[in-house]
Short mmCIF file of N, CA and C and ligand atoms in Angstrom, two decimals:
data_model
loop_
_atom_site.label_atom_id
_atom_site.label_comp_id
_atom_site.label_asym_id
_atom_site.label_seq_id
_atom_site.Cartn_x
_atom_site.Cartn_y
_atom_site.Cartn_z
N LEU A 1 -0.09 -6.71 18.66
CA LEU A 1 0.21 -6.31 17.30
C LEU A 1 -0.02 -7.46 16.32
N GLY A 2 -0.97 -7.27 15.34
CA GLY A 2 -0.95 -8.33 14.32
C GLY A 2 -0.09 -7.93 13.21
N SER A 3 -0.34 -8.72 11.98
CA SER A 3 0.41 -8.36 10.97
C SER A 3 -0.05 -7.19 10.14
N VAL A 4 0.88 -6.43 9.57
CA VAL A 4 0.34 -5.21 8.79
C VAL A 4 0.82 -5.53 7.40
N TYR A 5 0.06 -5.28 6.36
CA TYR A 5 0.27 -5.40 4.99
C TYR A 5 0.16 -4.10 4.28
N VAL A 6 0.88 -3.85 3.18
CA VAL A 6 0.65 -2.71 2.41
C VAL A 6 0.15 -3.04 1.09
N ALA A 7 -0.84 -2.41 0.50
CA ALA A 7 -1.28 -2.77 -1.01
C ALA A 7 -1.33 -1.62 -1.72
N LEU A 8 -0.57 -1.59 -3.00
CA LEU A 8 -0.72 -0.44 -3.93
C LEU A 8 -1.46 -0.92 -5.01
N ILE A 9 -2.55 0.03 -5.12
CA ILE A 9 -3.65 -0.48 -5.94
C ILE A 9 -3.63 0.28 -7.30
N HIS A 10 -3.56 -0.56 -8.30
CA HIS A 10 -3.58 0.10 -9.76
C HIS A 10 -5.01 0.00 -10.44
N TYR A 11 -5.98 -0.67 -9.70
CA TYR A 11 -7.30 -0.59 -10.25
C TYR A 11 -8.16 -1.12 -9.06
N PRO A 12 -9.33 -0.35 -8.67
CA PRO A 12 -9.87 0.74 -9.27
C PRO A 12 -9.38 2.07 -8.75
N VAL A 13 -8.73 2.83 -9.70
CA VAL A 13 -8.29 4.18 -9.16
C VAL A 13 -8.81 5.21 -10.31
N TYR A 14 -8.65 6.50 -10.06
CA TYR A 14 -9.18 7.53 -10.98
C TYR A 14 -8.01 8.12 -11.69
N ASP A 15 -8.36 8.65 -13.09
CA ASP A 15 -7.48 9.40 -13.75
C ASP A 15 -7.76 10.75 -13.38
N ARG A 16 -7.14 11.79 -13.99
CA ARG A 16 -7.26 13.28 -13.59
C ARG A 16 -8.55 13.77 -13.87
N LYS A 17 -9.38 13.24 -14.57
CA LYS A 17 -10.82 13.70 -14.77
C LYS A 17 -11.72 12.87 -13.93
N ARG A 18 -11.26 12.07 -13.04
CA ARG A 18 -11.89 11.25 -12.07
C ARG A 18 -12.80 10.16 -12.84
N LEU A 19 -12.20 9.54 -13.81
CA LEU A 19 -12.82 8.51 -14.54
C LEU A 19 -11.88 7.28 -13.96
N PRO A 20 -12.67 6.16 -13.75
CA PRO A 20 -11.96 4.95 -13.27
C PRO A 20 -11.07 4.37 -14.41
N ILE A 21 -9.77 4.05 -13.92
CA ILE A 21 -8.83 3.55 -14.83
C ILE A 21 -7.91 2.55 -14.18
N THR A 22 -7.15 1.88 -14.97
CA THR A 22 -6.12 0.92 -14.58
C THR A 22 -4.91 1.62 -14.83
N THR A 23 -3.88 1.85 -13.98
CA THR A 23 -2.62 2.48 -14.06
C THR A 23 -1.62 1.44 -14.38
N SER A 24 -0.52 1.80 -14.86
CA SER A 24 0.57 0.84 -15.09
C SER A 24 1.59 0.76 -13.85
N ILE A 25 2.35 -0.31 -13.64
CA ILE A 25 3.22 -0.54 -12.58
C ILE A 25 4.51 0.36 -12.95
N LYS A 26 4.87 0.98 -11.92
CA LYS A 26 6.16 1.78 -12.02
C LYS A 26 7.24 1.19 -11.18
N GLY A 27 8.41 1.00 -11.85
CA GLY A 27 9.40 0.37 -11.06
C GLY A 27 9.78 0.93 -9.77
N ILE A 28 9.83 2.39 -9.82
CA ILE A 28 10.28 3.08 -8.52
C ILE A 28 9.37 2.84 -7.35
N ASP A 29 8.04 2.56 -7.72
CA ASP A 29 7.07 2.21 -6.68
C ASP A 29 7.34 0.87 -6.00
N LEU A 30 7.89 -0.09 -6.87
CA LEU A 30 8.21 -1.34 -6.25
C LEU A 30 9.36 -1.25 -5.41
N HIS A 31 10.43 -0.53 -5.79
CA HIS A 31 11.74 -0.48 -5.16
C HIS A 31 11.51 0.26 -3.91
N ASP A 32 11.01 1.61 -3.91
CA ASP A 32 10.98 2.46 -2.70
C ASP A 32 10.00 1.97 -1.66
N ILE A 33 8.81 1.58 -2.06
CA ILE A 33 7.75 1.23 -1.09
C ILE A 33 8.11 -0.14 -0.38
N SER A 34 8.84 -1.05 -1.16
CA SER A 34 9.24 -2.20 -0.51
C SER A 34 10.25 -1.98 0.67
N ARG A 35 11.16 -1.04 0.27
CA ARG A 35 12.29 -0.58 1.33
C ARG A 35 11.62 -0.10 2.55
N THR A 36 10.62 0.80 2.32
CA THR A 36 9.81 1.46 3.46
C THR A 36 9.09 0.39 4.37
N CYS A 37 8.49 -0.61 3.51
CA CYS A 37 7.80 -1.70 4.17
C CYS A 37 8.71 -2.57 5.00
N LYS A 38 9.97 -2.83 4.54
CA LYS A 38 10.83 -3.74 5.21
C LYS A 38 11.29 -2.90 6.55
N THR A 39 11.59 -1.59 6.32
CA THR A 39 12.00 -0.85 7.57
C THR A 39 11.07 -0.91 8.60
N TYR A 40 9.68 -0.82 8.32
CA TYR A 40 8.68 -0.70 9.35
C TYR A 40 8.03 -2.04 9.71
N GLY A 41 8.69 -3.09 9.29
CA GLY A 41 8.17 -4.45 9.81
C GLY A 41 6.95 -4.90 9.10
N VAL A 42 6.56 -4.37 7.91
CA VAL A 42 5.41 -4.74 7.24
C VAL A 42 5.61 -6.19 6.65
N LYS A 43 4.50 -7.02 6.77
CA LYS A 43 4.80 -8.50 6.50
C LYS A 43 4.84 -8.82 4.94
N ALA A 44 4.01 -8.04 4.17
CA ALA A 44 4.09 -8.19 2.69
C ALA A 44 3.68 -7.07 1.96
N TYR A 45 4.21 -6.78 0.78
CA TYR A 45 3.85 -5.62 -0.07
C TYR A 45 3.17 -5.98 -1.26
N TYR A 46 1.84 -5.92 -1.28
CA TYR A 46 1.02 -6.35 -2.42
C TYR A 46 0.96 -5.38 -3.45
N VAL A 47 0.98 -5.64 -4.72
CA VAL A 47 0.88 -4.77 -5.85
C VAL A 47 -0.26 -5.34 -6.53
N VAL A 48 -1.38 -4.67 -6.54
CA VAL A 48 -2.72 -5.19 -7.01
C VAL A 48 -2.85 -4.65 -8.52
N GLN A 49 -2.67 -5.50 -9.55
CA GLN A 49 -2.70 -5.02 -10.97
C GLN A 49 -3.38 -6.10 -11.73
N PRO A 50 -4.66 -5.62 -12.37
CA PRO A 50 -5.41 -6.71 -13.19
C PRO A 50 -4.85 -7.15 -14.44
N LEU A 51 -3.88 -6.33 -14.91
CA LEU A 51 -3.43 -6.61 -16.28
C LEU A 51 -2.19 -7.66 -16.18
N GLU A 52 -2.45 -8.88 -16.70
CA GLU A 52 -1.33 -9.82 -16.77
C GLU A 52 -0.06 -9.44 -17.35
N SER A 53 -0.29 -8.53 -18.47
CA SER A 53 0.95 -8.24 -19.26
C SER A 53 1.86 -7.29 -18.36
N GLN A 54 1.19 -6.68 -17.38
CA GLN A 54 1.94 -5.69 -16.52
C GLN A 54 2.65 -6.47 -15.47
N HIS A 55 2.30 -7.72 -15.12
CA HIS A 55 3.00 -8.54 -14.20
C HIS A 55 4.40 -9.00 -14.59
N THR A 56 4.57 -8.89 -15.90
CA THR A 56 5.81 -9.23 -16.45
C THR A 56 6.95 -8.34 -15.75
N LEU A 57 6.57 -7.07 -15.99
CA LEU A 57 7.54 -5.98 -15.51
C LEU A 57 7.91 -6.21 -14.05
N ALA A 58 7.00 -6.45 -13.22
CA ALA A 58 7.14 -6.67 -11.72
C ALA A 58 7.98 -7.88 -11.62
N LYS A 59 7.63 -8.98 -12.29
CA LYS A 59 8.42 -10.31 -12.23
C LYS A 59 9.83 -10.09 -12.62
N ARG A 60 10.04 -9.31 -13.80
CA ARG A 60 11.52 -9.07 -14.19
C ARG A 60 12.35 -8.41 -13.10
N ILE A 61 11.66 -7.34 -12.54
CA ILE A 61 12.41 -6.61 -11.58
C ILE A 61 12.73 -7.59 -10.52
N SER A 62 11.67 -8.15 -9.97
CA SER A 62 11.72 -8.96 -8.76
C SER A 62 12.84 -10.14 -8.99
N GLU A 63 12.78 -10.78 -10.09
CA GLU A 63 13.58 -11.92 -10.35
C GLU A 63 15.06 -11.37 -10.49
N TYR A 64 15.20 -10.35 -10.97
CA TYR A 64 16.61 -9.82 -11.28
C TYR A 64 17.31 -9.58 -9.92
N TRP A 65 16.55 -9.11 -9.04
CA TRP A 65 17.09 -8.80 -7.69
C TRP A 65 17.03 -10.07 -6.81
N GLN A 66 16.04 -10.96 -7.00
CA GLN A 66 15.96 -12.14 -6.07
C GLN A 66 17.01 -13.05 -6.54
N ASP A 67 16.86 -13.61 -7.83
CA ASP A 67 17.65 -14.71 -8.23
C ASP A 67 18.77 -14.38 -9.29
N GLY A 68 18.71 -13.29 -9.84
CA GLY A 68 19.57 -12.92 -10.90
C GLY A 68 20.78 -12.13 -10.26
N PRO A 69 21.58 -11.55 -11.06
CA PRO A 69 22.86 -10.90 -10.54
C PRO A 69 22.62 -9.80 -9.56
N GLY A 70 21.52 -9.11 -9.56
CA GLY A 70 21.21 -8.12 -8.68
C GLY A 70 21.37 -8.24 -7.18
N GLY A 71 20.98 -9.49 -6.76
CA GLY A 71 21.04 -9.73 -5.38
C GLY A 71 22.42 -9.88 -4.68
N GLN A 72 23.39 -10.13 -5.60
CA GLN A 72 24.76 -10.18 -5.06
C GLN A 72 25.33 -8.79 -5.05
N PHE A 73 24.81 -8.02 -6.06
CA PHE A 73 25.41 -6.69 -6.12
C PHE A 73 24.78 -5.65 -5.05
N ASN A 74 23.44 -5.97 -4.70
CA ASN A 74 22.73 -5.13 -3.77
C ASN A 74 21.94 -5.98 -2.91
N ALA A 75 22.60 -6.50 -1.87
CA ALA A 75 21.80 -7.40 -1.00
C ALA A 75 20.58 -6.78 -0.17
N ASN A 76 20.80 -5.46 0.21
CA ASN A 76 19.48 -5.08 0.92
C ASN A 76 18.34 -4.66 0.04
N ARG A 77 18.64 -4.54 -1.21
CA ARG A 77 17.55 -4.31 -2.13
C ARG A 77 16.78 -5.54 -2.39
N LYS A 78 17.62 -6.74 -2.34
CA LYS A 78 17.04 -8.16 -2.54
C LYS A 78 16.14 -8.39 -1.29
N GLU A 79 16.72 -8.02 -0.18
CA GLU A 79 15.97 -8.24 1.05
C GLU A 79 14.69 -7.59 1.16
N ALA A 80 14.63 -6.29 0.85
CA ALA A 80 13.50 -5.55 0.67
C ALA A 80 12.41 -6.10 -0.35
N LEU A 81 12.93 -6.37 -1.57
CA LEU A 81 11.96 -6.91 -2.62
C LEU A 81 11.45 -8.27 -2.33
N GLU A 82 11.94 -9.03 -1.35
CA GLU A 82 11.42 -10.26 -0.92
C GLU A 82 9.88 -10.07 -0.38
N LEU A 83 9.54 -8.88 -0.05
CA LEU A 83 8.17 -8.64 0.61
C LEU A 83 7.13 -8.40 -0.75
N LEU A 84 7.63 -8.32 -1.91
CA LEU A 84 6.79 -7.97 -2.89
C LEU A 84 5.87 -9.25 -3.51
N ARG A 85 4.55 -8.93 -3.53
CA ARG A 85 3.84 -9.96 -4.09
C ARG A 85 2.77 -9.31 -5.06
N VAL A 86 2.53 -9.78 -6.16
CA VAL A 86 1.74 -9.28 -7.23
C VAL A 86 0.36 -10.21 -7.38
N THR A 87 -0.78 -9.44 -7.21
CA THR A 87 -2.02 -10.16 -7.50
C THR A 87 -2.91 -9.45 -8.54
N LYS A 88 -3.98 -10.04 -9.04
CA LYS A 88 -4.77 -9.26 -10.09
C LYS A 88 -5.74 -8.45 -9.42
N THR A 89 -6.24 -8.90 -8.24
CA THR A 89 -7.49 -8.29 -7.50
C THR A 89 -7.26 -8.09 -6.04
N ILE A 90 -8.04 -7.21 -5.50
CA ILE A 90 -8.10 -7.03 -4.04
C ILE A 90 -8.59 -8.35 -3.34
N GLU A 91 -9.47 -9.01 -4.04
CA GLU A 91 -10.12 -10.30 -3.62
C GLU A 91 -9.00 -11.43 -3.53
N GLU A 92 -8.11 -11.33 -4.65
CA GLU A 92 -7.17 -12.42 -4.60
C GLU A 92 -6.21 -12.21 -3.37
N MET A 93 -5.93 -11.04 -3.20
CA MET A 93 -4.86 -10.66 -2.10
C MET A 93 -5.48 -10.99 -0.77
N GLU A 94 -6.83 -10.74 -0.63
CA GLU A 94 -7.57 -11.12 0.62
C GLU A 94 -7.54 -12.58 0.87
N ARG A 95 -7.74 -13.30 -0.28
CA ARG A 95 -7.70 -14.73 -0.05
C ARG A 95 -6.20 -15.33 0.49
N ARG A 96 -5.24 -14.64 -0.22
CA ARG A 96 -3.80 -15.01 0.24
C ARG A 96 -3.70 -14.71 1.81
N ILE A 97 -4.09 -13.42 2.13
CA ILE A 97 -3.93 -13.03 3.53
C ILE A 97 -4.67 -13.87 4.50
N ILE A 98 -5.94 -14.20 4.09
CA ILE A 98 -6.73 -15.22 5.00
C ILE A 98 -5.98 -16.54 5.17
N GLU A 99 -5.52 -16.93 4.03
CA GLU A 99 -4.74 -18.30 4.12
C GLU A 99 -3.65 -18.25 5.11
N GLU A 100 -2.98 -17.11 5.03
CA GLU A 100 -1.71 -16.95 5.91
C GLU A 100 -2.14 -16.65 7.28
N GLU A 101 -3.14 -15.86 7.43
CA GLU A 101 -3.38 -15.27 8.83
C GLU A 101 -4.40 -16.11 9.57
N GLY A 102 -5.36 -16.75 8.83
CA GLY A 102 -6.41 -17.60 9.44
C GLY A 102 -7.70 -16.67 9.82
N GLN A 103 -7.55 -15.39 9.49
CA GLN A 103 -8.61 -14.45 9.70
C GLN A 103 -8.70 -13.26 8.79
N GLU A 104 -9.89 -12.67 8.59
CA GLU A 104 -9.99 -11.66 7.69
C GLU A 104 -9.19 -10.44 8.17
N PRO A 105 -8.65 -9.66 7.07
CA PRO A 105 -7.93 -8.47 7.52
C PRO A 105 -8.84 -7.29 7.75
N ILE A 106 -8.33 -6.27 8.46
CA ILE A 106 -9.07 -4.95 8.52
C ILE A 106 -8.46 -4.04 7.57
N TYR A 107 -9.20 -3.39 6.61
CA TYR A 107 -8.66 -2.57 5.59
C TYR A 107 -8.53 -1.09 6.03
N ILE A 108 -7.48 -0.33 5.77
CA ILE A 108 -7.33 1.03 5.96
C ILE A 108 -7.14 1.70 4.63
N SER A 109 -7.99 2.60 4.22
CA SER A 109 -7.77 3.28 2.90
C SER A 109 -7.20 4.74 3.13
N THR A 110 -6.51 5.31 2.12
CA THR A 110 -5.79 6.49 2.31
C THR A 110 -6.03 7.42 1.15
N ASP A 111 -6.13 8.74 1.36
CA ASP A 111 -6.35 9.65 0.36
C ASP A 111 -5.85 11.03 0.69
N GLY A 112 -5.67 11.85 -0.32
CA GLY A 112 -5.05 13.25 0.03
C GLY A 112 -6.29 14.11 0.49
N ARG A 113 -7.50 13.64 0.37
CA ARG A 113 -8.69 14.48 0.82
C ARG A 113 -9.49 14.01 2.13
N SER A 114 -9.90 14.91 2.83
CA SER A 114 -10.68 14.38 4.12
C SER A 114 -12.01 14.04 3.81
N LEU A 115 -12.66 13.28 4.60
CA LEU A 115 -14.00 12.75 4.34
C LEU A 115 -14.52 12.90 5.83
N PRO A 116 -15.87 12.87 5.93
CA PRO A 116 -16.39 13.13 7.41
C PRO A 116 -16.06 12.00 8.24
N TRP A 117 -15.86 10.79 7.73
CA TRP A 117 -15.59 9.56 8.63
C TRP A 117 -14.01 9.35 8.77
N SER A 118 -13.18 10.27 8.45
CA SER A 118 -11.79 10.17 8.56
C SER A 118 -11.24 9.89 9.91
N GLN A 119 -10.44 8.92 10.29
CA GLN A 119 -9.90 8.66 11.51
C GLN A 119 -8.55 9.22 11.73
N PRO A 120 -8.29 9.78 13.01
CA PRO A 120 -6.92 10.36 13.17
C PRO A 120 -5.85 9.31 13.20
N PHE A 121 -4.62 9.65 12.82
CA PHE A 121 -3.57 8.64 12.76
C PHE A 121 -3.30 8.10 14.21
N GLU A 122 -3.45 8.84 15.38
CA GLU A 122 -3.25 8.23 16.63
C GLU A 122 -4.18 7.23 16.99
N LYS A 123 -5.38 7.48 16.57
CA LYS A 123 -6.35 6.47 16.81
C LYS A 123 -6.14 5.12 16.01
N VAL A 124 -5.84 5.21 14.83
CA VAL A 124 -5.50 4.07 14.02
C VAL A 124 -4.31 3.31 14.53
N ARG A 125 -3.37 4.09 14.93
CA ARG A 125 -2.07 3.50 15.48
C ARG A 125 -2.33 2.69 16.64
N GLU A 126 -3.27 3.20 17.70
CA GLU A 126 -3.64 2.50 18.85
C GLU A 126 -4.36 1.17 18.49
N ASN A 127 -5.31 1.38 17.42
CA ASN A 127 -6.10 0.24 17.14
C ASN A 127 -5.14 -0.94 16.61
N ILE A 128 -4.24 -0.51 15.78
CA ILE A 128 -3.29 -1.55 15.17
C ILE A 128 -2.43 -2.18 16.19
N LEU A 129 -1.88 -1.36 17.16
CA LEU A 129 -0.98 -1.78 18.26
C LEU A 129 -1.78 -2.77 19.14
N ARG A 130 -2.94 -2.57 19.45
CA ARG A 130 -3.75 -3.24 20.45
C ARG A 130 -4.43 -4.55 19.72
N SER A 131 -4.52 -4.53 18.39
CA SER A 131 -5.38 -5.64 18.01
C SER A 131 -4.34 -6.90 17.60
N ASP A 132 -5.08 -8.04 17.50
CA ASP A 132 -4.25 -9.19 16.94
C ASP A 132 -4.84 -9.54 15.59
N ARG A 133 -5.65 -8.65 14.99
CA ARG A 133 -6.07 -8.88 13.58
C ARG A 133 -5.04 -8.38 12.60
N PRO A 134 -4.89 -8.88 11.28
CA PRO A 134 -4.14 -8.26 10.36
C PRO A 134 -4.74 -7.00 9.80
N PHE A 135 -3.96 -6.13 9.40
CA PHE A 135 -4.32 -4.93 8.81
C PHE A 135 -3.80 -4.73 7.41
N VAL A 136 -4.60 -4.07 6.42
CA VAL A 136 -4.05 -3.87 5.10
C VAL A 136 -4.15 -2.43 4.92
N ILE A 137 -3.13 -1.73 4.65
CA ILE A 137 -3.16 -0.25 4.25
C ILE A 137 -3.14 -0.09 2.81
N LEU A 138 -4.23 0.40 2.21
CA LEU A 138 -4.50 0.68 0.74
C LEU A 138 -3.88 1.84 0.27
N LEU A 139 -2.95 1.84 -0.68
CA LEU A 139 -2.46 3.13 -1.25
C LEU A 139 -2.96 3.26 -2.61
N GLY A 140 -3.27 4.48 -3.29
CA GLY A 140 -3.72 4.65 -4.57
C GLY A 140 -2.51 4.94 -5.51
N THR A 141 -2.89 4.63 -6.78
CA THR A 141 -1.96 5.30 -7.89
C THR A 141 -2.71 6.22 -8.71
N GLY A 142 -2.29 6.59 -9.83
CA GLY A 142 -3.18 7.55 -10.69
C GLY A 142 -3.63 8.88 -9.79
N ASP A 143 -4.93 9.07 -9.83
CA ASP A 143 -5.39 10.22 -9.06
C ASP A 143 -6.04 9.96 -7.76
N GLY A 144 -5.76 8.58 -7.24
CA GLY A 144 -6.22 8.11 -6.15
C GLY A 144 -7.15 7.06 -6.09
N LEU A 145 -7.46 6.32 -4.95
CA LEU A 145 -8.46 5.13 -4.87
C LEU A 145 -9.74 5.57 -5.19
N ASP A 146 -10.52 4.74 -5.90
CA ASP A 146 -11.81 4.89 -6.25
C ASP A 146 -12.71 5.12 -4.94
N GLU A 147 -13.65 6.04 -4.94
CA GLU A 147 -14.50 6.49 -3.94
C GLU A 147 -15.12 5.23 -3.19
N ALA A 148 -15.57 4.26 -4.00
CA ALA A 148 -16.27 3.01 -3.39
C ALA A 148 -15.31 2.32 -2.45
N ILE A 149 -14.08 2.38 -2.62
CA ILE A 149 -13.06 1.79 -1.76
C ILE A 149 -12.99 2.57 -0.47
N LEU A 150 -12.88 3.91 -0.63
CA LEU A 150 -12.79 4.86 0.54
C LEU A 150 -14.16 4.71 1.45
N LYS A 151 -15.28 4.43 0.78
CA LYS A 151 -16.44 4.11 1.63
C LYS A 151 -16.63 2.76 2.22
N GLU A 152 -16.18 1.87 1.61
CA GLU A 152 -16.35 0.52 1.96
C GLU A 152 -15.35 -0.07 3.09
N THR A 153 -14.23 0.57 3.03
CA THR A 153 -13.14 -0.04 3.96
C THR A 153 -13.46 0.42 5.39
N ASP A 154 -12.94 -0.60 6.19
CA ASP A 154 -13.32 -0.37 7.60
C ASP A 154 -12.80 0.93 8.23
N ILE A 155 -11.60 1.32 7.89
CA ILE A 155 -11.03 2.65 8.42
C ILE A 155 -10.66 3.38 7.26
N PHE A 156 -11.12 4.76 7.39
CA PHE A 156 -10.55 5.67 6.34
C PHE A 156 -9.49 6.58 7.11
N LEU A 157 -8.30 6.49 6.77
CA LEU A 157 -7.28 7.49 7.52
C LEU A 157 -7.31 8.83 7.13
N GLU A 158 -7.14 9.78 8.06
CA GLU A 158 -7.08 11.22 7.95
C GLU A 158 -5.91 11.53 6.87
N PRO A 159 -6.02 12.54 6.08
CA PRO A 159 -4.89 12.85 5.10
C PRO A 159 -3.73 13.43 5.89
N ILE A 160 -2.49 13.15 5.42
CA ILE A 160 -1.35 14.07 5.83
C ILE A 160 -1.51 15.44 5.42
N GLN A 161 -1.23 16.38 6.26
CA GLN A 161 -1.31 17.79 5.79
C GLN A 161 -2.62 18.16 5.18
N PRO A 162 -3.75 17.90 5.72
CA PRO A 162 -4.98 18.13 5.15
C PRO A 162 -5.27 19.60 4.76
N LYS A 163 -4.58 20.50 5.49
CA LYS A 163 -4.98 21.95 5.04
C LYS A 163 -4.01 22.51 3.99
N ALA A 164 -3.00 21.66 3.58
CA ALA A 164 -2.07 22.23 2.67
C ALA A 164 -2.60 22.59 1.34
N GLU A 165 -2.27 23.70 0.77
CA GLU A 165 -2.80 24.25 -0.45
C GLU A 165 -2.39 23.19 -1.60
N PHE A 166 -1.14 22.76 -1.42
CA PHE A 166 -0.62 21.80 -2.48
C PHE A 166 -0.83 20.33 -1.77
N ASN A 167 -1.51 19.60 -2.24
CA ASN A 167 -1.76 18.25 -1.46
C ASN A 167 -1.63 17.12 -2.60
N HIS A 168 -0.32 16.89 -3.03
CA HIS A 168 -0.16 15.99 -4.18
C HIS A 168 1.07 15.34 -3.91
N LEU A 169 1.14 14.63 -2.69
CA LEU A 169 2.26 13.77 -2.40
C LEU A 169 2.43 12.58 -3.28
N SER A 170 3.57 12.18 -3.59
CA SER A 170 3.71 10.91 -4.42
C SER A 170 3.44 9.78 -3.51
N VAL A 171 2.99 8.64 -4.09
CA VAL A 171 2.58 7.65 -3.33
C VAL A 171 3.73 7.05 -2.51
N ARG A 172 4.83 7.20 -2.90
CA ARG A 172 6.08 6.71 -2.21
C ARG A 172 6.30 7.56 -0.94
N SER A 173 6.20 8.80 -1.08
CA SER A 173 6.38 9.63 0.22
C SER A 173 5.23 9.55 1.04
N ALA A 174 4.04 9.36 0.52
CA ALA A 174 2.91 9.13 1.47
C ALA A 174 2.93 7.91 2.24
N ALA A 175 3.46 6.85 1.59
CA ALA A 175 3.59 5.56 2.12
C ALA A 175 4.71 5.62 3.32
N ALA A 176 5.78 6.33 3.28
CA ALA A 176 6.83 6.44 4.29
C ALA A 176 6.21 7.21 5.43
N ILE A 177 5.51 8.38 5.07
CA ILE A 177 5.04 9.14 6.14
C ILE A 177 3.89 8.35 6.88
N ILE A 178 3.00 7.64 6.29
CA ILE A 178 1.82 6.88 6.91
C ILE A 178 2.34 5.70 7.74
N LEU A 179 3.42 5.03 7.24
CA LEU A 179 3.97 3.98 7.98
C LEU A 179 4.71 4.54 9.22
N ASP A 180 5.33 5.66 9.07
CA ASP A 180 6.05 6.11 10.28
C ASP A 180 4.98 6.60 11.26
N ARG A 181 4.01 7.15 10.92
CA ARG A 181 3.03 7.62 11.98
C ARG A 181 2.32 6.61 12.53
N LEU A 182 2.14 5.48 11.91
CA LEU A 182 1.26 4.36 12.53
C LEU A 182 2.16 3.26 13.10
N LEU A 183 3.45 3.05 12.72
CA LEU A 183 4.13 1.96 13.12
C LEU A 183 5.44 2.25 13.79
N ALA A 184 5.92 3.55 13.78
CA ALA A 184 7.21 3.93 14.37
C ALA A 184 7.33 3.38 15.70
N ASP A 185 8.68 2.97 16.05
CA ASP A 185 8.96 2.70 17.42
C ASP A 185 9.01 3.96 18.19
N ARG A 186 8.48 3.88 19.48
CA ARG A 186 8.47 5.12 20.36
C ARG A 186 9.03 4.60 21.57
N GLU A 187 9.65 5.64 22.19
CA GLU A 187 10.23 5.18 23.59
C GLU A 187 9.21 5.05 24.49
N1 SAM B 1 1.10 9.70 -9.72
C1 SAM B 1 1.35 9.75 -8.30
C2 SAM B 1 2.72 9.12 -7.98
O1 SAM B 1 3.54 8.98 -8.89
O2 SAM B 1 3.04 9.02 -6.78
C3 SAM B 1 0.23 9.01 -7.65
C4 SAM B 1 -0.37 9.67 -6.86
S1 SAM B 1 -1.61 8.66 -5.77
C5 SAM B 1 -3.01 9.62 -5.91
C6 SAM B 1 -0.97 9.06 -4.22
C7 SAM B 1 -1.49 8.05 -3.08
O3 SAM B 1 -0.71 8.42 -1.94
C8 SAM B 1 -3.01 8.32 -2.77
O4 SAM B 1 -3.82 7.50 -3.47
C9 SAM B 1 -2.90 7.99 -1.22
O5 SAM B 1 -2.78 6.55 -1.19
C10 SAM B 1 -1.48 8.54 -0.79
N2 SAM B 1 -1.56 9.84 -0.53
C11 SAM B 1 -1.26 11.07 -1.17
N3 SAM B 1 -1.47 12.17 -0.51
C12 SAM B 1 -1.93 11.74 0.64
C13 SAM B 1 -2.18 12.56 1.86
N4 SAM B 1 -2.16 13.76 1.86
N5 SAM B 1 -2.60 11.78 2.95
C14 SAM B 1 -2.69 10.48 2.87
N6 SAM B 1 -2.36 9.72 1.83
C15 SAM B 1 -2.00 10.43 0.81
#
């Protein structure tokens, strides 16, 4: 098993009309997904956000819990948020991962829709557990990851509940289900 990273992408994603946009950072995504990442042994939680002004919010939240009064008040929140890293682009994230791991990561993209090349959870789990390469699980915001990402990534994961009539999970719930299916300890 190599290292597993999670990346929450704010650009390029779609808006409701499927036009490419940059979404804003939401505090709840930082808190909740970092806790899930920490629980499942994820090495770092990257938030990819091209707008510098948006980084301030992430930094303020992170600093409050890391160095400010928050860490004493809630130590496990501090521990989870230690995983958080903010970059402007996927390329910048990739450079940092390569620096740390000494090899290129394998990208796994996720979406609520099926595509002909979707891979089942079990197969992707096996792949991760047997490999010594780093993996990055890409999660979308807004109305989901740009199709170019879904086409270009090494692995496109099958959706959770593909036949559900209502398929609009929050990214936080999707992150928890995906990490559990891919990384949960089994007897
Ligand atoms: N505005 C929403 C929010 O507040 O959470 C963001 C929705 S965003 C499109 C949801 C992301 O969660 C998707 O881009 C994908 O990464 C993941 N996701 C949602 N439903 C999924 C499903 N059925 N299977 C796999 N991943 C899913």
